[in-house]
mmCIF file with all atom_site columns, C-alpha atoms in Angstrom:
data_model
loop_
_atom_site.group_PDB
_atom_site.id
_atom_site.type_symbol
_atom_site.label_atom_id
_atom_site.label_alt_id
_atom_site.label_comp_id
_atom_site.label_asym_id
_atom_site.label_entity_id
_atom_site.label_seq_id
_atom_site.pdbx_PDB_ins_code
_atom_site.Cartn_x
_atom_site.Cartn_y
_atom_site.Cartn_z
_atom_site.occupancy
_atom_site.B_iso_or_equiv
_atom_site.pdbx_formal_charge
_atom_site.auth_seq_id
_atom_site.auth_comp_id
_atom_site.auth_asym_id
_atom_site.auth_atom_id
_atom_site.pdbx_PDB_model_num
ATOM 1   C CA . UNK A 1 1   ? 104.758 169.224 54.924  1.00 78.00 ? 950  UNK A CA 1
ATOM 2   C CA . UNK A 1 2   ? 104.711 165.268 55.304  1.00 82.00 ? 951  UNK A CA 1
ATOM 3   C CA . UNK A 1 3   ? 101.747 163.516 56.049  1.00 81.00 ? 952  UNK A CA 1
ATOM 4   C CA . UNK A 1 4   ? 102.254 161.093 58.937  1.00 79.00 ? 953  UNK A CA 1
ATOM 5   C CA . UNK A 1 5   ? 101.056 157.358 58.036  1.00 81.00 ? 954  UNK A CA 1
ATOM 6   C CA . UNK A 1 6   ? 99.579  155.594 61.121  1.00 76.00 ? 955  UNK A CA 1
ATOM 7   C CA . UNK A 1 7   ? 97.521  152.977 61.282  1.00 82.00 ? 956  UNK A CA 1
ATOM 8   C CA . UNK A 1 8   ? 93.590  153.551 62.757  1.00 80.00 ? 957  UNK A CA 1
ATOM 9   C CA . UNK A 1 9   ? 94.615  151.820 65.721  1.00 80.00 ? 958  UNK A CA 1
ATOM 10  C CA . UNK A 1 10  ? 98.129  153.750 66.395  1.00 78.00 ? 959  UNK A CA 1
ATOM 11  C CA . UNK A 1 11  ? 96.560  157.409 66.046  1.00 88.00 ? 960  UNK A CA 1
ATOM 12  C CA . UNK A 1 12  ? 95.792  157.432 70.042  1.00 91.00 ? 961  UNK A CA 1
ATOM 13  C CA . UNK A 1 13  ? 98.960  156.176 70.861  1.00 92.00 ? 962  UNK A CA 1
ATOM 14  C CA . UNK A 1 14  ? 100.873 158.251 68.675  1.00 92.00 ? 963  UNK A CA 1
ATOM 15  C CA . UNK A 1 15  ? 98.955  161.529 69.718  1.00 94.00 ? 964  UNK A CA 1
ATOM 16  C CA . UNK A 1 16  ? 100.190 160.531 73.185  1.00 93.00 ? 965  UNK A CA 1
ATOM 17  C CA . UNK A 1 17  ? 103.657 160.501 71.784  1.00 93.00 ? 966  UNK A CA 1
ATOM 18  C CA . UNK A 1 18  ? 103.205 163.554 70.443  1.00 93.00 ? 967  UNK A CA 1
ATOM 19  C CA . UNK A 1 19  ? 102.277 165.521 73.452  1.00 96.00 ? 968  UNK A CA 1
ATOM 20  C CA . UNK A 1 20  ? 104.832 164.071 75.199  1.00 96.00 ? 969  UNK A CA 1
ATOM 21  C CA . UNK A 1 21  ? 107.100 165.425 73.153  1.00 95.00 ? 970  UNK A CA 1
ATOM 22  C CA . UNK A 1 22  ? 105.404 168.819 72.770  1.00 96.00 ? 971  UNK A CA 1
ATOM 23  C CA . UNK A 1 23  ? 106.153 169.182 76.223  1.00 95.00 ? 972  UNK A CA 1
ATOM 24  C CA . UNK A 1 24  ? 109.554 168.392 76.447  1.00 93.00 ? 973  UNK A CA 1
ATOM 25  C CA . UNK A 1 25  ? 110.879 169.674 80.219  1.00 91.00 ? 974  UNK A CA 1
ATOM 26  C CA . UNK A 1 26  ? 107.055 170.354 80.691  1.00 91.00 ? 975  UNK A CA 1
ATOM 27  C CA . UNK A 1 27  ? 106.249 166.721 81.867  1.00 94.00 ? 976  UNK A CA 1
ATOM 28  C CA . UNK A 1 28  ? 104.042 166.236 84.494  1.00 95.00 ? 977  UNK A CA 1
ATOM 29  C CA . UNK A 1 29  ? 104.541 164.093 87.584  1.00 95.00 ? 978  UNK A CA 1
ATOM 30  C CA . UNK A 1 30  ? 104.203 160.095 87.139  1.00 94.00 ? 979  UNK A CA 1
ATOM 31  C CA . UNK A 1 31  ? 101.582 160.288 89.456  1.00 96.00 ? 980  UNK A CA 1
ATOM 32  C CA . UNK A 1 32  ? 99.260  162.466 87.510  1.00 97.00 ? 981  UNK A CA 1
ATOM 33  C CA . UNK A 1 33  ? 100.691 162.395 83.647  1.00 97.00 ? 982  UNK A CA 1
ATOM 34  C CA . UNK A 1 34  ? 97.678  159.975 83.106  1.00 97.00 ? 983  UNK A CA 1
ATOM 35  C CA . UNK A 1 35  ? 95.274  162.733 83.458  1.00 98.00 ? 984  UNK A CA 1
ATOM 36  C CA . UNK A 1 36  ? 97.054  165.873 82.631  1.00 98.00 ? 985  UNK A CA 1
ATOM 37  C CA . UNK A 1 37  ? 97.758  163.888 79.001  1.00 97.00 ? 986  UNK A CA 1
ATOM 38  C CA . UNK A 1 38  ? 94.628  162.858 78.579  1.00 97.00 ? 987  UNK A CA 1
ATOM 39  C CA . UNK A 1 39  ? 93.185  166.366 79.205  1.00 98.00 ? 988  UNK A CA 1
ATOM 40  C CA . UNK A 1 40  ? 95.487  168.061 76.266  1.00 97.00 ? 989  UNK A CA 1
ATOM 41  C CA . UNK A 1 41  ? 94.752  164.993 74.180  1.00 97.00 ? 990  UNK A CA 1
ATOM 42  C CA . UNK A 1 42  ? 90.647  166.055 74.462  1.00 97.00 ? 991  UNK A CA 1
ATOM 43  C CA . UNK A 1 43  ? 91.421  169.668 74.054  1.00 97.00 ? 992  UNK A CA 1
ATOM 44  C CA . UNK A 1 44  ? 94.548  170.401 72.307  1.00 96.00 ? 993  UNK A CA 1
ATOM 45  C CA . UNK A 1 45  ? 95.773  172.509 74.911  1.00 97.00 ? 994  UNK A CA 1
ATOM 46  C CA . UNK A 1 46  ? 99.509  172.339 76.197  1.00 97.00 ? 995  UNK A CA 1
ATOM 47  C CA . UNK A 1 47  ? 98.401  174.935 78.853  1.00 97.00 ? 996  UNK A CA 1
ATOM 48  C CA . UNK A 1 48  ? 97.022  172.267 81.160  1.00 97.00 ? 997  UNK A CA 1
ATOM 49  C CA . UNK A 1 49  ? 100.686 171.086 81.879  1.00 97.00 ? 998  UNK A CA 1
ATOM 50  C CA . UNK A 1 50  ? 100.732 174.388 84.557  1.00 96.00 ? 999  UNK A CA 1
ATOM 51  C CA . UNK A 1 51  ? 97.248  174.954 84.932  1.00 97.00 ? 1000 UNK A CA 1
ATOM 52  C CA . UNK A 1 52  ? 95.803  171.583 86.375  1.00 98.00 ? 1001 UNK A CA 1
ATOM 53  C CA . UNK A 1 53  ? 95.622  171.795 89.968  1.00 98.00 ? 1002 UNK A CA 1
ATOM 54  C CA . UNK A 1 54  ? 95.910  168.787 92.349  1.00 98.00 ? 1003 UNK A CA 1
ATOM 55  C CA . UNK A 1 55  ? 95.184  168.477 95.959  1.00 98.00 ? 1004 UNK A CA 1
ATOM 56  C CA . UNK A 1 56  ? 97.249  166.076 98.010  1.00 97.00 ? 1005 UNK A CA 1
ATOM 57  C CA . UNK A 1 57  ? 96.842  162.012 96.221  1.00 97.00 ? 1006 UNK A CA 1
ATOM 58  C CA . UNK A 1 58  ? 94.208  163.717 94.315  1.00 98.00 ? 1007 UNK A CA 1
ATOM 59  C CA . UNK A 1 59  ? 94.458  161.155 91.143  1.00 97.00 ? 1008 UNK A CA 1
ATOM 60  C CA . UNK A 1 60  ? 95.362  158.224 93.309  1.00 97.00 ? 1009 UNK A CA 1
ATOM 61  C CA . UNK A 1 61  ? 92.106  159.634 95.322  1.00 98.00 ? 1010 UNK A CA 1
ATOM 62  C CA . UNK A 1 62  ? 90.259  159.304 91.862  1.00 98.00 ? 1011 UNK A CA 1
ATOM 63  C CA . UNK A 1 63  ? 91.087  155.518 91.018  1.00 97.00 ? 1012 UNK A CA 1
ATOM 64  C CA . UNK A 1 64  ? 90.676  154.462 94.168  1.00 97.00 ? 1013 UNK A CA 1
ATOM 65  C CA . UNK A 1 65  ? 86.760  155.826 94.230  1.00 98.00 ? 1014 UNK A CA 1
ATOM 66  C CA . UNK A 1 66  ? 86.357  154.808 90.785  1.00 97.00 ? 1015 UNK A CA 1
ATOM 67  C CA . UNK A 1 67  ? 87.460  151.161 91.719  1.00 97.00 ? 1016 UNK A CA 1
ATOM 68  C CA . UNK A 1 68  ? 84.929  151.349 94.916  1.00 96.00 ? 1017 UNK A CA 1
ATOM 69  C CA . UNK A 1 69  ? 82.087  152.044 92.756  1.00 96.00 ? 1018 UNK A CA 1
ATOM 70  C CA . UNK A 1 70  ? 81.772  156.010 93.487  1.00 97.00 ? 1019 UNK A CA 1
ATOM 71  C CA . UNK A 1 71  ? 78.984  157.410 91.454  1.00 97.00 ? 1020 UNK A CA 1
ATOM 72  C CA . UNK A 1 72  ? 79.567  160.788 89.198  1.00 98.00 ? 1021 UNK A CA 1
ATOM 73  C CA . UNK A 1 73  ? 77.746  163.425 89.466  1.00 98.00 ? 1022 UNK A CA 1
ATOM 74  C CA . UNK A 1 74  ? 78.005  166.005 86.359  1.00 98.00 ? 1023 UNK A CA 1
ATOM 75  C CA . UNK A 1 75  ? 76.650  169.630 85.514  1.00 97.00 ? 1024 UNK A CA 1
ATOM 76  C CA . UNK A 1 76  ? 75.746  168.772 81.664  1.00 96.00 ? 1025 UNK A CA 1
ATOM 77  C CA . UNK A 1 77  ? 74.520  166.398 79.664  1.00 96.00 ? 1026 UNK A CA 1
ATOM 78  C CA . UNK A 1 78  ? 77.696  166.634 77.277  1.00 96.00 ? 1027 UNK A CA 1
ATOM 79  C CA . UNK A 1 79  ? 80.242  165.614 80.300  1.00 97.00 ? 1028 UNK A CA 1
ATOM 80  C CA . UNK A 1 80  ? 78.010  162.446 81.160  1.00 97.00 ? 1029 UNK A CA 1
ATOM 81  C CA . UNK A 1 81  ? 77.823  161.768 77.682  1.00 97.00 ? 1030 UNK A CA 1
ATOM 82  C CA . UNK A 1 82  ? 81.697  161.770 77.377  1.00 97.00 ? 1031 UNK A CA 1
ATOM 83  C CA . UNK A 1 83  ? 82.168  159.331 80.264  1.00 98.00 ? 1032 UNK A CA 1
ATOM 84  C CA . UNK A 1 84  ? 82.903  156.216 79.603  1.00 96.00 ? 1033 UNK A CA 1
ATOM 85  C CA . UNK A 1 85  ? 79.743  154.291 81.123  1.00 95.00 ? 1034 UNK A CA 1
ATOM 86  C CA . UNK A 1 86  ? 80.947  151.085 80.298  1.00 94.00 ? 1035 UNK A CA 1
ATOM 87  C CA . UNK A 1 87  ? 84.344  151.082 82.150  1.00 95.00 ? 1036 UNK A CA 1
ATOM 88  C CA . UNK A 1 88  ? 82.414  152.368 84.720  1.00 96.00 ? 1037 UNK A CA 1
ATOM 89  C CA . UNK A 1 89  ? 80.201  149.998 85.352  1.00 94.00 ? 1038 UNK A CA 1
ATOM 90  C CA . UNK A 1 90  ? 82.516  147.456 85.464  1.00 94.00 ? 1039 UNK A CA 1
ATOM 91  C CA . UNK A 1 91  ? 83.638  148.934 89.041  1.00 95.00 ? 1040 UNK A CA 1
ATOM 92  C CA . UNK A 1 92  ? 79.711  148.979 89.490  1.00 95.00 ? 1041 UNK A CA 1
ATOM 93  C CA . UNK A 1 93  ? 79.386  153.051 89.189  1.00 96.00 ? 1042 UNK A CA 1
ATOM 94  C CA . UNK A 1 94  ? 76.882  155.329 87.716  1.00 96.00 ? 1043 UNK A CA 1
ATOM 95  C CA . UNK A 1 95  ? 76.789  159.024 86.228  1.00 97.00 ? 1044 UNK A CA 1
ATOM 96  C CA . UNK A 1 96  ? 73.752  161.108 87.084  1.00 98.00 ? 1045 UNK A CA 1
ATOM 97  C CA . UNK A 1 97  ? 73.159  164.857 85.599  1.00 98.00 ? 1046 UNK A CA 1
ATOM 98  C CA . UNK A 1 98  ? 69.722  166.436 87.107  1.00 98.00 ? 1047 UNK A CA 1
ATOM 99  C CA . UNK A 1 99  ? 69.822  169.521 85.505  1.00 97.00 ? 1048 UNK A CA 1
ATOM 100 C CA . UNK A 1 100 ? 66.907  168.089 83.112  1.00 95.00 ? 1049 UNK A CA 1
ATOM 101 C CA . UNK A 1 101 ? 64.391  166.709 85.951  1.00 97.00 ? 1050 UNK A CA 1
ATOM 102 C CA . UNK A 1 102 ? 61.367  168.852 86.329  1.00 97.00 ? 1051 UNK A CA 1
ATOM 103 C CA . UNK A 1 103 ? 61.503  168.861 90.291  1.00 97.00 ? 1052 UNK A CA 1
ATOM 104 C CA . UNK A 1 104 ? 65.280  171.018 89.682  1.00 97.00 ? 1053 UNK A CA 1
ATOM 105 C CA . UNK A 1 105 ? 63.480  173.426 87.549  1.00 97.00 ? 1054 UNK A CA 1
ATOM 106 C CA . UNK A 1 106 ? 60.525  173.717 88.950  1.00 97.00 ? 1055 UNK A CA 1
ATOM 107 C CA . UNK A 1 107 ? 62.962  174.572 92.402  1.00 96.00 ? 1056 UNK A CA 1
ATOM 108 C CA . UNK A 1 108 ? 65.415  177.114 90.447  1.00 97.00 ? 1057 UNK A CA 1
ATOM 109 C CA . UNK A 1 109 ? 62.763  178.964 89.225  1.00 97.00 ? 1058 UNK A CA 1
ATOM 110 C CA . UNK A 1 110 ? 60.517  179.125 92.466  1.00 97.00 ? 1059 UNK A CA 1
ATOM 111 C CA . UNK A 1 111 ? 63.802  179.835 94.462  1.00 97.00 ? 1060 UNK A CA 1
ATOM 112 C CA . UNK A 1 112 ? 65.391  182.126 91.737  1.00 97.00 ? 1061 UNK A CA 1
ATOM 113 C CA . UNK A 1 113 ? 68.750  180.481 91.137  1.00 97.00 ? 1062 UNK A CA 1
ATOM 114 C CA . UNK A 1 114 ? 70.029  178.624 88.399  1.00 97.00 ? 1063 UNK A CA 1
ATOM 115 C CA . UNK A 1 115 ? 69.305  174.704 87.903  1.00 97.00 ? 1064 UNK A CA 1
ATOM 116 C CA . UNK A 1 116 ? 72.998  173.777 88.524  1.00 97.00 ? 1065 UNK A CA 1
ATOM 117 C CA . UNK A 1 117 ? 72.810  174.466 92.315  1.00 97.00 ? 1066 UNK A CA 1
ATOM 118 C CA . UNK A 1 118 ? 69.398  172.775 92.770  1.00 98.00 ? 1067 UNK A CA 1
ATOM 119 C CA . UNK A 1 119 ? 70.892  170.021 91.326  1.00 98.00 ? 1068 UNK A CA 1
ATOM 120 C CA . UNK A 1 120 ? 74.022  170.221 93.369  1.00 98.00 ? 1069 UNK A CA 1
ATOM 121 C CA . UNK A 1 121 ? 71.646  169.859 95.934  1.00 98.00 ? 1070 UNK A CA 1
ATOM 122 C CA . UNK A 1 122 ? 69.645  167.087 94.825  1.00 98.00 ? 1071 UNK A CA 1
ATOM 123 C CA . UNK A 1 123 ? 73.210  164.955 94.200  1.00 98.00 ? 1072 UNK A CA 1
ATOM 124 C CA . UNK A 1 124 ? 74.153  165.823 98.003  1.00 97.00 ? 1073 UNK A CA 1
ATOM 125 C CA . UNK A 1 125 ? 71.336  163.808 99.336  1.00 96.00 ? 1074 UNK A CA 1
ATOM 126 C CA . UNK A 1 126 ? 72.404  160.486 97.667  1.00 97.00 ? 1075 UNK A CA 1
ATOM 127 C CA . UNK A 1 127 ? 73.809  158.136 99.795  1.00 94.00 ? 1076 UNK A CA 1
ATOM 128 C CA . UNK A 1 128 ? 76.335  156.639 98.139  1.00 96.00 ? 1077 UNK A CA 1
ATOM 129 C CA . UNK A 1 129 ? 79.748  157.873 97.424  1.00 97.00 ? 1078 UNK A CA 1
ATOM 130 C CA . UNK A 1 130 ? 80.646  160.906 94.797  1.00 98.00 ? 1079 UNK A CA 1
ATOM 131 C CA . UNK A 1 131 ? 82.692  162.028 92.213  1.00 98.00 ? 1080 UNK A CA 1
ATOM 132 C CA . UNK A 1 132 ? 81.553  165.535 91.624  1.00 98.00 ? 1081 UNK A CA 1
ATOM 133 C CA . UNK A 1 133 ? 82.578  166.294 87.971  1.00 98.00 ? 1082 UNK A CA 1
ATOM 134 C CA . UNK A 1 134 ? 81.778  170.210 86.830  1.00 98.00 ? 1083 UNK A CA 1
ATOM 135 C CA . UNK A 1 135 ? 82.896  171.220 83.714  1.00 97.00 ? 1084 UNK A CA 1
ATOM 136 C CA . UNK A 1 136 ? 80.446  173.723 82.754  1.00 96.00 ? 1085 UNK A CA 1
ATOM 137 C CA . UNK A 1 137 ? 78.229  176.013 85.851  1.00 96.00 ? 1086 UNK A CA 1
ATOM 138 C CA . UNK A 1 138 ? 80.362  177.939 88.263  1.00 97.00 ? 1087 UNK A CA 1
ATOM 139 C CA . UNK A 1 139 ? 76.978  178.456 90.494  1.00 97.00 ? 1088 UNK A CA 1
ATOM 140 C CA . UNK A 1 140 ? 77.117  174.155 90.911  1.00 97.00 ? 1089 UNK A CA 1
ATOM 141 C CA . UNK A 1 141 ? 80.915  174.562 92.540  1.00 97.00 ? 1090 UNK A CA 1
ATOM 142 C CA . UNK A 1 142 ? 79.897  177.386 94.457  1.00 97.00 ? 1091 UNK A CA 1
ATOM 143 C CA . UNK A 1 143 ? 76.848  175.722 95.835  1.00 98.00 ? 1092 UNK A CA 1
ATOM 144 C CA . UNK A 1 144 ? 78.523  172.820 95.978  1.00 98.00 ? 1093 UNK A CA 1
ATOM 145 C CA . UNK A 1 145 ? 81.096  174.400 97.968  1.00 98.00 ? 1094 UNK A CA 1
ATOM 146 C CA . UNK A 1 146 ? 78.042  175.978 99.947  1.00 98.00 ? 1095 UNK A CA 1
ATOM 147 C CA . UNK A 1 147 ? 77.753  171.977 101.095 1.00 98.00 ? 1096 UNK A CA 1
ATOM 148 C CA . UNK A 1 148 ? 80.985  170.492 101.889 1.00 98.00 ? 1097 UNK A CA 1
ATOM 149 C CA . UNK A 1 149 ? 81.588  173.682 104.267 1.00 97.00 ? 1098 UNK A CA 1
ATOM 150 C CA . UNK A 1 150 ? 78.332  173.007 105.726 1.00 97.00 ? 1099 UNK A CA 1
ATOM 151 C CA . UNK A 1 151 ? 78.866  169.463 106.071 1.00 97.00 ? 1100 UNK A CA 1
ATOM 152 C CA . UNK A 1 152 ? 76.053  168.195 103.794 1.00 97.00 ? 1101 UNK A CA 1
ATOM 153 C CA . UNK A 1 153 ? 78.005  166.218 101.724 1.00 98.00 ? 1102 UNK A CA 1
ATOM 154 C CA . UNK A 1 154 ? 81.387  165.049 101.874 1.00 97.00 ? 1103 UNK A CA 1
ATOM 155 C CA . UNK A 1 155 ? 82.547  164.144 97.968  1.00 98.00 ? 1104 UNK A CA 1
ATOM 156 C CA . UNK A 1 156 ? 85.182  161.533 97.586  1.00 98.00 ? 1105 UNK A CA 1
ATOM 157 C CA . UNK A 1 157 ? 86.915  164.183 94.883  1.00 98.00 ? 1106 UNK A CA 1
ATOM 158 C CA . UNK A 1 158 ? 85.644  167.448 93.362  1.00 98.00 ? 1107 UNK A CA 1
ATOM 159 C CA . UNK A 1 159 ? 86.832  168.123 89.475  1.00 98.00 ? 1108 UNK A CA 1
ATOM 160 C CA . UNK A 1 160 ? 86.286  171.766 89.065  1.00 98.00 ? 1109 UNK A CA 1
ATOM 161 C CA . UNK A 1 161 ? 86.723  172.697 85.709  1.00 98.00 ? 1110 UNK A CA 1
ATOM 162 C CA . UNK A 1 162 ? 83.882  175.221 84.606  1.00 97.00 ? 1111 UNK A CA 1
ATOM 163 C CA . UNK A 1 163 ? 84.416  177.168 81.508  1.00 96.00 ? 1112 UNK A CA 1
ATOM 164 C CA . UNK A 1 164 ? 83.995  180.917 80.823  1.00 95.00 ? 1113 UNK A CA 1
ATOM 165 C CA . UNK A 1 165 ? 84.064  184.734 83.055  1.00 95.00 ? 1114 UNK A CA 1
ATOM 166 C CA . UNK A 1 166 ? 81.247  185.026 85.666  1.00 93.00 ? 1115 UNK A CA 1
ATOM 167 C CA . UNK A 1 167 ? 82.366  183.849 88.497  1.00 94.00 ? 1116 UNK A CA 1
ATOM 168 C CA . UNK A 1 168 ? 84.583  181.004 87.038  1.00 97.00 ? 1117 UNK A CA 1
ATOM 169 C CA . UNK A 1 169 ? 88.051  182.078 88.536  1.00 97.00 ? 1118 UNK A CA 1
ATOM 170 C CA . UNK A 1 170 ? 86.220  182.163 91.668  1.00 97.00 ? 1119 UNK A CA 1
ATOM 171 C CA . UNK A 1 171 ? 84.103  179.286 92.046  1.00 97.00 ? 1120 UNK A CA 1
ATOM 172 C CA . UNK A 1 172 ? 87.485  177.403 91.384  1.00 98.00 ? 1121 UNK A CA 1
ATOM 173 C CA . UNK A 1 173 ? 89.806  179.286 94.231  1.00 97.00 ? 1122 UNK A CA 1
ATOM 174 C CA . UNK A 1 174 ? 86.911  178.181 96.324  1.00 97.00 ? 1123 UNK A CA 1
ATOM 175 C CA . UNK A 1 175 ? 86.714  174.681 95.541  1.00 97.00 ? 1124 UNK A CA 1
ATOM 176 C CA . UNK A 1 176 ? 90.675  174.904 96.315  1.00 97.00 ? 1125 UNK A CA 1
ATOM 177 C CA . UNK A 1 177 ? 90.076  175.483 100.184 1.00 97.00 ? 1126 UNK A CA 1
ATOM 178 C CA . UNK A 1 178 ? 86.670  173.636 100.707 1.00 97.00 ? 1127 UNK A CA 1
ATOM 179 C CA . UNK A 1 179 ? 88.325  170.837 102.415 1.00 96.00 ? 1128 UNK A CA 1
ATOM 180 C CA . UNK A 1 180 ? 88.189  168.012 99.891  1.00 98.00 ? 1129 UNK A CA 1
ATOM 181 C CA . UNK A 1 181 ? 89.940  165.990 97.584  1.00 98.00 ? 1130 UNK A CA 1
ATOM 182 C CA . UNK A 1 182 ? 90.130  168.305 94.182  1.00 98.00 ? 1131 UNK A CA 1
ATOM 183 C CA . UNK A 1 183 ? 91.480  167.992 90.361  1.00 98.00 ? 1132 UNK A CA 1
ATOM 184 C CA . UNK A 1 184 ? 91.351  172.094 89.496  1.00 98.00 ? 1133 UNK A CA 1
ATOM 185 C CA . UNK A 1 185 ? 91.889  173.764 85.771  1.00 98.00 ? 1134 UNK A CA 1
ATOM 186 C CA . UNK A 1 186 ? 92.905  177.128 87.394  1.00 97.00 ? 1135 UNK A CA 1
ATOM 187 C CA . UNK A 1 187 ? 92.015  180.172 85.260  1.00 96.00 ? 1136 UNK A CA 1
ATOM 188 C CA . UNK A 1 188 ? 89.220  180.149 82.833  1.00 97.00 ? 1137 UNK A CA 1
ATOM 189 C CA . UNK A 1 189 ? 89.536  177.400 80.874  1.00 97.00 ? 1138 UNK A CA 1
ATOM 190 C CA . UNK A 1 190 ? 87.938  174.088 81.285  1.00 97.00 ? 1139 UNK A CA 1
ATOM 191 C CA . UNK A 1 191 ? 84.680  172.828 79.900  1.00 97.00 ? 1140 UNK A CA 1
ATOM 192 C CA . UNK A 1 192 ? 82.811  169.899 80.118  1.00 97.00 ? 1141 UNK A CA 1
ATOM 193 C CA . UNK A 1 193 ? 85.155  167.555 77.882  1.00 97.00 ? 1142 UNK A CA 1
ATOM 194 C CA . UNK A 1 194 ? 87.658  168.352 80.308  1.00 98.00 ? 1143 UNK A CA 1
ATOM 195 C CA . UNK A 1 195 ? 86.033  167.497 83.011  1.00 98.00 ? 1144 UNK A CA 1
ATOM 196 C CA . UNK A 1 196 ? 84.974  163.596 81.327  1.00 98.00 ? 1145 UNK A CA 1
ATOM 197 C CA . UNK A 1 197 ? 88.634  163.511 80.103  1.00 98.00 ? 1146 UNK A CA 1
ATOM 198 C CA . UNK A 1 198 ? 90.069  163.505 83.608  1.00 98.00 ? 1147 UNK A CA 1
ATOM 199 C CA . UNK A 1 199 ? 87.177  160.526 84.698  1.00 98.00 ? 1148 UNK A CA 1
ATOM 200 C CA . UNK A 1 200 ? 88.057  158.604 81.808  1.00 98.00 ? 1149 UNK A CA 1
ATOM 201 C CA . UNK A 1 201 ? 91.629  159.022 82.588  1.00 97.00 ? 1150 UNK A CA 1
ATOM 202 C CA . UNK A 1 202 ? 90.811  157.547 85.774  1.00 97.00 ? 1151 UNK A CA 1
ATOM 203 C CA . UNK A 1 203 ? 89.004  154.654 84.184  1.00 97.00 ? 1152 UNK A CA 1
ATOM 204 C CA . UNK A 1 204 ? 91.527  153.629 81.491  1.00 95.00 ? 1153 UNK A CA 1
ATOM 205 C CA . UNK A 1 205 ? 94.451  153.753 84.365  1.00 93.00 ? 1154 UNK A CA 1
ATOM 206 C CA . UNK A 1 206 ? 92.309  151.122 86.182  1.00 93.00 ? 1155 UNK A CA 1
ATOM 207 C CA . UNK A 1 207 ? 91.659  149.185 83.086  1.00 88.00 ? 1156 UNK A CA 1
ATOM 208 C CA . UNK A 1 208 ? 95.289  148.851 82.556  1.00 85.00 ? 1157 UNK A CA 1
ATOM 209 C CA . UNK A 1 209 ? 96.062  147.789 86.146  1.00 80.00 ? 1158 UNK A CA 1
ATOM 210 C CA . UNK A 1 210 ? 93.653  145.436 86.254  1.00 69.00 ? 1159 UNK A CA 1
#
């Protein structure tokens, strides 16, 4: 097998090249190839050609929030660690995760549910705009879901993309119908990476605009 010389500063762009041409009559739409090739780039994963779901001007949706200054809101630690804070902030936003502040888990365990949809909860009362990013608790899109249908909180753009089997398949058909603006991995795949993939996408699209 030949080994593939590129250059440190190539590999990105060649990778790209590469799934481009793993996916031959595959390609996704101009409009969201950004994000759908930035997702298999994180994970590896041709499968996200069919399974990424978008909502009407979803990714447009995205940029244009991330250009206003939308704050992200994420389930985990590692999905706010894999967003790129300092493209961020140059459209002025911010990523919070609560699932570590003592008033959530004091709340979960008083109320007996799980720290992602007290923190769900704590996110809806911000008043600024969101980006709700979920890559890893189906109980934070169901709760979150809980919200928009209640008219709590009305997020710029949902990215439902838990990983795993309890409740993950449906958490995400609910998401679906709740309303909103939504970027969706149907089926069980997903995962926190994915989910700060498809922000960064968002980021580096604006970057190259600008």
């Amino acid at each position: 097998m030949r080994i593939e010389q590129v250059r440190p500063e190539d590999i990105e762009r060649r990778s790209f090249e590469i799934i481009t041409e793993l996916l031959g009559e595959r390609q996704p739409s101009e409009e969201t190839a950004h994000i759908v090739k930035r997702v298999i780039h994180t994970t590896a994963d041709l499968e996200y050609a069919e399974s990424l779901y978008f909502s009407e001007n979803a990714a447009q949706i995205l940029s244009r929030a991330l250009a206003e200054g939308a704050h992200i809101i994420t389930d985990t630690q590692m999905a706010l660690s894999g967003i790129n804070k300092k493209a961020l902030s140059v459209f002025g936003g911010q990523v919070h995760c609560f699932m570590a502040d003592e008033d959530v888990s004091l709340q979960a365990k008083k109320r007996g549910v799980t720290r992602a949809c007290v923190s769900m909860e704590k996110a809806a009362a911000l008043s600024v705009p969101l980006i709700f990013a979920i890559g890893n608790a189906p109980t934070a899109l169901l709760r979150l879901d809980e919200l928009i249908r209640a008219g709590v909180v009305i997020p710029r753009l949902v990215i439902g993309v838990p990983v795993g089997f309890v409740n993950v398949v449906q958490s995400k058909e609910r998401i679906m119908t709740a309303g909103v603006p939504c970027i969706v991995a149907k089926g069980r795949k997903g995962g926190s990476n994915v989910a700060a993939a498809i922000i960064n996408a968002g980021l580096y699209r604006l970057a190259e605009e600008k």
